[in-house]
mmCIF file of C-alpha atoms in Angstrom:
data_model
loop_
_atom_site.group_PDB
_atom_site.id
_atom_site.type_symbol
_atom_site.label_atom_id
_atom_site.label_comp_id
_atom_site.label_asym_id
_atom_site.label_seq_id
_atom_site.Cartn_x
_atom_site.Cartn_y
_atom_site.Cartn_z
ATOM 1 C CA MET A 211 -24.016 17.517 96.812
ATOM 2 C CA LYS A 212 -22.919 18.842 100.210
ATOM 3 C CA GLY A 213 -24.344 22.297 99.447
ATOM 4 C CA PHE A 214 -27.670 20.776 98.420
ATOM 5 C CA LYS A 215 -27.826 18.782 101.654
ATOM 6 C CA GLU A 216 -27.160 21.948 103.690
ATOM 7 C CA PHE A 217 -29.862 23.781 101.743
ATOM 8 C CA ILE A 218 -32.437 21.039 102.359
ATOM 9 C CA MET A 219 -31.588 20.665 106.037
ATOM 10 C CA ARG A 220 -31.665 24.409 106.692
ATOM 11 C CA GLY A 221 -34.163 25.138 109.468
ATOM 12 C CA ASN A 222 -36.143 27.854 107.744
ATOM 13 C CA LEU A 223 -36.780 25.637 104.709
ATOM 14 C CA ILE A 224 -38.250 22.926 106.915
ATOM 15 C CA ASP A 225 -40.339 25.498 108.800
ATOM 16 C CA THR A 226 -41.615 26.928 105.535
ATOM 17 C CA ALA A 227 -42.525 23.474 104.242
ATOM 18 C CA VAL A 228 -44.417 22.657 107.436
ATOM 19 C CA ALA A 229 -46.241 26.001 107.288
ATOM 20 C CA PHE A 230 -47.156 25.390 103.659
ATOM 21 C CA ILE A 231 -48.521 21.906 104.397
ATOM 22 C CA MET A 232 -50.483 23.179 107.396
ATOM 23 C CA GLY A 233 -51.816 26.044 105.280
ATOM 24 C CA ILE A 234 -53.093 23.642 102.645
ATOM 25 C CA ALA A 235 -54.735 21.473 105.298
ATOM 26 C CA PHE A 236 -56.290 24.492 106.990
ATOM 27 C CA ALA A 237 -57.523 25.880 103.657
ATOM 28 C CA SER A 238 -60.059 23.067 103.384
ATOM 29 C CA VAL A 239 -61.362 23.883 106.863
ATOM 30 C CA VAL A 240 -61.751 27.573 106.008
ATOM 31 C CA THR A 241 -63.323 26.769 102.628
ATOM 32 C CA SER A 242 -65.872 24.453 104.209
ATOM 33 C CA PHE A 243 -66.679 27.078 106.837
ATOM 34 C CA THR A 244 -67.134 29.667 104.081
ATOM 35 C CA ASN A 245 -69.488 27.291 102.270
ATOM 36 C CA LEU A 246 -71.379 26.825 105.521
ATOM 37 C CA LEU A 247 -71.753 30.595 105.893
ATOM 38 C CA LEU A 248 -72.938 30.918 102.292
ATOM 39 C CA SER A 249 -75.501 28.177 102.892
ATOM 40 C CA CYS A 250 -76.756 29.951 106.019
ATOM 41 C CA ILE A 251 -77.024 33.224 104.094
ATOM 42 C CA GLY A 252 -78.929 31.384 101.380
ATOM 43 C CA LYS A 253 -81.377 29.934 103.902
ATOM 44 C CA VAL A 254 -82.014 33.370 105.356
ATOM 45 C CA LEU A 255 -82.448 35.007 101.930
ATOM 46 C CA GLY A 256 -84.750 32.490 100.360
ATOM 47 C CA GLY A 257 -83.706 28.923 100.449
ATOM 48 C CA LYS A 258 -80.777 28.547 98.071
ATOM 49 C CA GLU A 259 -77.112 29.371 98.297
ATOM 50 C CA PRO A 260 -76.205 32.676 96.656
ATOM 51 C CA ASN A 261 -74.512 31.992 93.342
ATOM 52 C CA PHE A 262 -73.874 34.764 90.876
ATOM 53 C CA ASN A 263 -72.086 32.591 88.295
ATOM 54 C CA ASP A 264 -74.849 32.923 85.683
ATOM 55 C CA TRP A 265 -75.193 36.695 86.001
ATOM 56 C CA ALA A 266 -73.880 38.393 82.858
ATOM 57 C CA PRO A 267 -75.190 41.932 82.385
ATOM 58 C CA GLY A 268 -74.723 42.998 78.781
ATOM 59 C CA GLY A 269 -73.189 39.637 77.959
ATOM 60 C CA ILE A 270 -70.165 40.210 80.225
ATOM 61 C CA PRO A 271 -69.788 37.260 82.632
ATOM 62 C CA VAL A 272 -69.080 39.155 85.863
ATOM 63 C CA GLY A 273 -71.053 36.700 87.981
ATOM 64 C CA VAL A 274 -68.147 34.265 88.364
ATOM 65 C CA PHE A 275 -65.989 37.125 89.572
ATOM 66 C CA LEU A 276 -68.629 38.278 92.075
ATOM 67 C CA THR A 277 -69.023 34.770 93.483
ATOM 68 C CA ALA A 278 -65.244 34.454 93.862
ATOM 69 C CA LEU A 279 -65.019 37.924 95.423
ATOM 70 C CA ILE A 280 -67.739 37.217 97.988
ATOM 71 C CA SER A 281 -66.148 33.860 98.828
ATOM 72 C CA PHE A 282 -62.778 35.577 99.250
ATOM 73 C CA LEU A 283 -64.203 38.255 101.535
ATOM 74 C CA LEU A 284 -65.952 35.650 103.677
ATOM 75 C CA LEU A 285 -62.749 33.619 103.818
ATOM 76 C CA ALA A 286 -60.793 36.723 104.836
ATOM 77 C CA LEU A 287 -63.338 37.450 107.588
ATOM 78 C CA VAL A 288 -63.054 33.913 108.919
ATOM 79 C CA VAL A 289 -59.248 34.024 108.913
ATOM 80 C CA TYR A 290 -59.175 37.450 110.565
ATOM 81 C CA TYR A 291 -61.654 36.725 113.351
ATOM 82 C CA ALA A 292 -60.659 33.099 113.936
ATOM 83 C CA ILE A 293 -56.866 33.420 113.666
ATOM 84 C CA VAL A 294 -55.406 36.910 113.394
ATOM 85 C CA LEU A 295 -57.441 38.638 116.107
ATOM 86 C CA PRO A 296 -56.958 35.923 118.774
ATOM 87 C CA VAL A 297 -53.223 35.655 118.017
ATOM 88 C CA ASN A 298 -52.811 39.428 118.288
ATOM 89 C CA LYS A 299 -54.664 39.437 121.625
ATOM 90 C CA PHE A 300 -52.464 36.593 122.856
ATOM 91 C CA ARG A 301 -49.328 38.501 121.811
ATOM 92 C CA GLU A 302 -50.550 41.621 123.647
ATOM 93 C CA ILE A 303 -51.086 39.601 126.814
ATOM 94 C CA THR A 304 -47.689 37.914 126.626
ATOM 95 C CA GLU A 305 -45.931 41.207 125.871
ATOM 96 C CA LYS A 306 -47.593 42.817 128.904
ATOM 97 C CA ASP A 307 -46.435 39.910 131.060
ATOM 98 C CA ALA A 308 -42.911 40.299 129.705
ATOM 99 C CA GLU A 309 -42.938 44.039 130.478
ATOM 100 C CA GLU A 310 -44.170 43.437 134.025
ATOM 101 C CA THR A 311 -41.401 41.001 134.857
ATOM 102 C CA PRO A 312 -38.731 42.216 137.208
ATOM 103 C CA GLU A 313 -35.582 43.733 135.870
ATOM 104 C CA SER A 314 -33.871 41.967 133.034
ATOM 105 C CA ASP A 315 -30.480 40.349 133.361
ATOM 106 C CA THR A 316 -28.924 43.264 131.516
ATOM 107 C CA ALA A 317 -30.363 45.794 133.980
ATOM 108 C CA ILE A 318 -29.169 43.768 136.957
ATOM 109 C CA LEU A 319 -25.690 43.454 135.473
ATOM 110 C CA ALA A 320 -25.657 47.216 134.796
ATOM 111 C CA GLU A 321 -26.511 47.854 138.466
ATOM 112 C CA ILE A 322 -23.702 45.557 139.597
ATOM 113 C CA ARG A 323 -21.290 47.303 137.215
ATOM 114 C CA ASP A 324 -22.352 50.736 138.478
ATOM 115 C CA HIS A 325 -21.956 49.565 142.050
ATOM 116 C CA LEU A 326 -18.464 48.249 141.364
ATOM 117 C CA VAL A 327 -17.486 51.422 139.495
ATOM 118 C CA SER A 328 -18.677 53.622 142.364
ATOM 119 C CA GLY A 329 -16.229 51.862 144.657
ATOM 120 C CA GLY A 330 -18.847 49.941 146.572
ATOM 121 C CA SER A 331 -17.825 51.293 149.990
ATOM 122 C CA SER A 332 -19.604 49.601 152.845
ATOM 123 C CA ASP A 333 -20.948 52.952 154.123
ATOM 124 C CA ALA A 334 -22.543 53.619 150.738
ATOM 125 C CA LYS A 335 -24.046 50.149 150.740
ATOM 126 C CA ARG A 336 -25.557 50.540 154.169
ATOM 127 C CA SER A 337 -26.904 54.009 153.516
ATOM 128 C CA ALA A 338 -28.395 53.020 150.162
ATOM 129 C CA GLY A 339 -29.993 49.949 151.674
ATOM 130 C CA SER A 340 -28.296 47.759 149.102
ATOM 131 C CA ASP A 341 -28.604 44.006 149.265
ATOM 132 C CA PHE A 342 -25.033 43.444 148.141
ATOM 133 C CA PRO A 343 -23.009 41.473 150.671
ATOM 134 C CA GLU A 344 -19.910 43.089 152.021
ATOM 135 C CA ALA A 345 -16.659 41.807 150.616
#
């Protein structure tokens, strides 16, 4: 029972569950937006929503597949332009900000180490214009 409790309380399981629930909730939003786009396309093309479900050339019902394929492509477009593209732009901006920050802690510590290894004579500090206080 202890192992099961650890498994359930593991952070990534909770995160995955939350992501799954949010995905289901967001799916209805994207589906309704896709239906809205199909309705707009229908209005432009002649007044009714495009529906290929009844199309069966040679008796093969490919219309259902075409309708599902077009819906999928519209859904993928919505997800890409509404979610993926803005998130990627945001990541680019934040990564640029992170690169432009002053030296990292590791670089500063490396400078201190190098200074200590070099002996850190006060003449060297003054001539290098270092900000290290004299000991």
